[in-house]
């Protein structure tokens, strides 16, 4: 059995502060707004809050472009308010983890301002600078994750700097030991303040293999996605080990790395009990299974990915369980059905991911079944990734309508609309016009109404969390798929000593059947998203349950 840890027994909740709750009515969520809602999170059953970046930032990428790691964004509040938040979270028996964004800083960070000031500046090598090619063009053809080149030309010093994300997010040069040391001391500064851990942003990208040169392009595109040379590259673990020894090992904290590109095969290096650098990672493999235009969610592929992670980390590592975050669309709209089976699909997906082995994360609004936003034209988007791509396609005379259509369901803004608290104007998020519009469906989908309704998605989540905490089997028990080739139903057992639970969820809008060798003579339904008895031979659309065998 794996070692016991507080973070293995916890339920986490992600707050995107800009959109959570606005305390001073300027239309932007803030730290005091979060303080005001802590009791809501306690009532829900939350143990850990992951707060997306609240540091000083010019907000090119909503705080993921940090200009001062030791200060708070003006719109969000002050350091004194942050301290009050941390204290309040602790007083209420919860923990607070922050976002650690160290693949890059803002171009307005003093380190970068110095770095770009001259070729001989002491911080020149803190970022990645290269000469133009003889014809003046970019040093290579790598494409930014936010579209366009990864290189931005700097007139003053006549070199290009590298940015994997937006051009206002220059990448730090981790090859430089001074950079690694600066990151480590910053982390320790926050740990000494008393925070309980970090979600580590974009961490698989810190190492780049520039020796790979130009990468192959498709369809005569000018730039090639840089993943093969800038994600999970050889040598990265030496640096992560340095961070672990210089910081993480000295505190009783938890870490969850954002780990695009990490597969089960090398997971032990990331989260293994001996070789791992982090406690958990957010892997990405289950996120790419749904594409606009495809008729349905691929249940088999989903099961296969998650079960592989479960088995791979069994007794050696720990999973972070999640289906939504601030970079993903709303799952009830994409994987589920936000019309006819809104309640059923939100709760079925909830049961299925939540009770696997790992620490479950809920993204704000997921617990009330918030849906995608009805985007219409480019002005309704805020996401820098969409806007960049739109401008590029437009400049090339391409089909911008097709592009917007593609992004409607998948873009990151879907998850960033203001939290829907009640039926007041702007959903109770603010009395002022919010920085991003509230989803027009807030009169039907909001916290106040769901708190009152015993059959709401919110109350289902509360019950689900209670179930998860009712027995160690849901934390430490072994996971095994049931009827693994079933293409509609995701079912598995959790077993610890002589206790076995069956978790079952039909993830389609059609009736389905589960085949199960059930030796139990008295199965007991603990949680169920339909009225009446469950018939495993005839599961209704998105029917889901937790059954004690
Ligand atoms: C991560 C964050 C995302 C951000 C990016 C750059 O993927 O989750 O929101 O834009 O890193 O920091
Ligand atoms: Ca505010």
PDB file of C-alpha atoms and ligand atoms in Angstrom, residues 61 64 101 104 146 165 169 199 201-202 258 326-327 412 416, ligand 1:
ATOM      1  CA  UNK A  61      -2.503  35.945 -20.132  1.00  0.00           C
ATOM      2  CA  UNK A  64       0.207  33.709 -16.106  1.00  0.00           C
ATOM      3  CA  UNK A 101       4.717  30.032 -13.083  1.00  0.00           C
ATOM      4  CA  UNK A 104       8.512  32.284 -18.213  1.00  0.00           C
ATOM      5  CA  UNK A 146      -0.325  30.581 -28.550  1.00  0.00           C
ATOM      6  CA  UNK A 165       3.556  31.217 -24.991  1.00  0.00           C
ATOM      7  CA  UNK A 169       5.818  35.766 -21.726  1.00  0.00           C
ATOM      8  CA  UNK A 199       0.538  23.739  -8.812  1.00  0.00           C
ATOM      9  CA  UNK A 201       2.632  25.678 -14.407  1.00  0.00           C
ATOM     10  CA  UNK A 202       3.928  24.480 -17.774  1.00  0.00           C
ATOM     11  CA  UNK A 258       1.163  20.605 -15.062  1.00  0.00           C
ATOM     12  CA  UNK A 326      -9.255  27.199 -16.551  1.00  0.00           C
ATOM     13  CA  UNK A 327      -7.782  25.988 -19.862  1.00  0.00           C
ATOM     14  CA  UNK A 412     -10.294  28.542 -22.836  1.00  0.00           C
ATOM     15  CA  UNK A 416     -13.509  31.653 -17.382  1.00  0.00           C
TER      16      UNK A 416
HETATM   17  C1  LIG B   1      -0.503  26.807 -18.436  1.00  0.00           C
HETATM   18  C2  LIG B   1      -1.689  27.504 -17.841  1.00  0.00           C
HETATM   19  C3  LIG B   1      -2.272  28.405 -18.879  1.00  0.00           C
HETATM   20  C4  LIG B   1      -1.227  29.417 -19.251  1.00  0.00           C
HETATM   21  C5  LIG B   1       0.062  28.742 -19.693  1.00  0.00           C
HETATM   22  C6  LIG B   1       1.185  29.717 -19.748  1.00  0.00           C
HETATM   23  O1  LIG B   1      -0.847  25.971 -19.480  1.00  0.00           O
HETATM   24  O2  LIG B   1      -2.608  26.583 -17.334  1.00  0.00           O
HETATM   25  O3  LIG B   1      -3.446  29.032 -18.456  1.00  0.00           O
HETATM   26  O4  LIG B   1      -1.711  30.215 -20.281  1.00  0.00           O
HETATM   27  O5  LIG B   1       0.463  27.726 -18.830  1.00  0.00           O
HETATM   28  O6  LIG B   1       1.546  30.111 -18.443  1.00  0.00           O
END
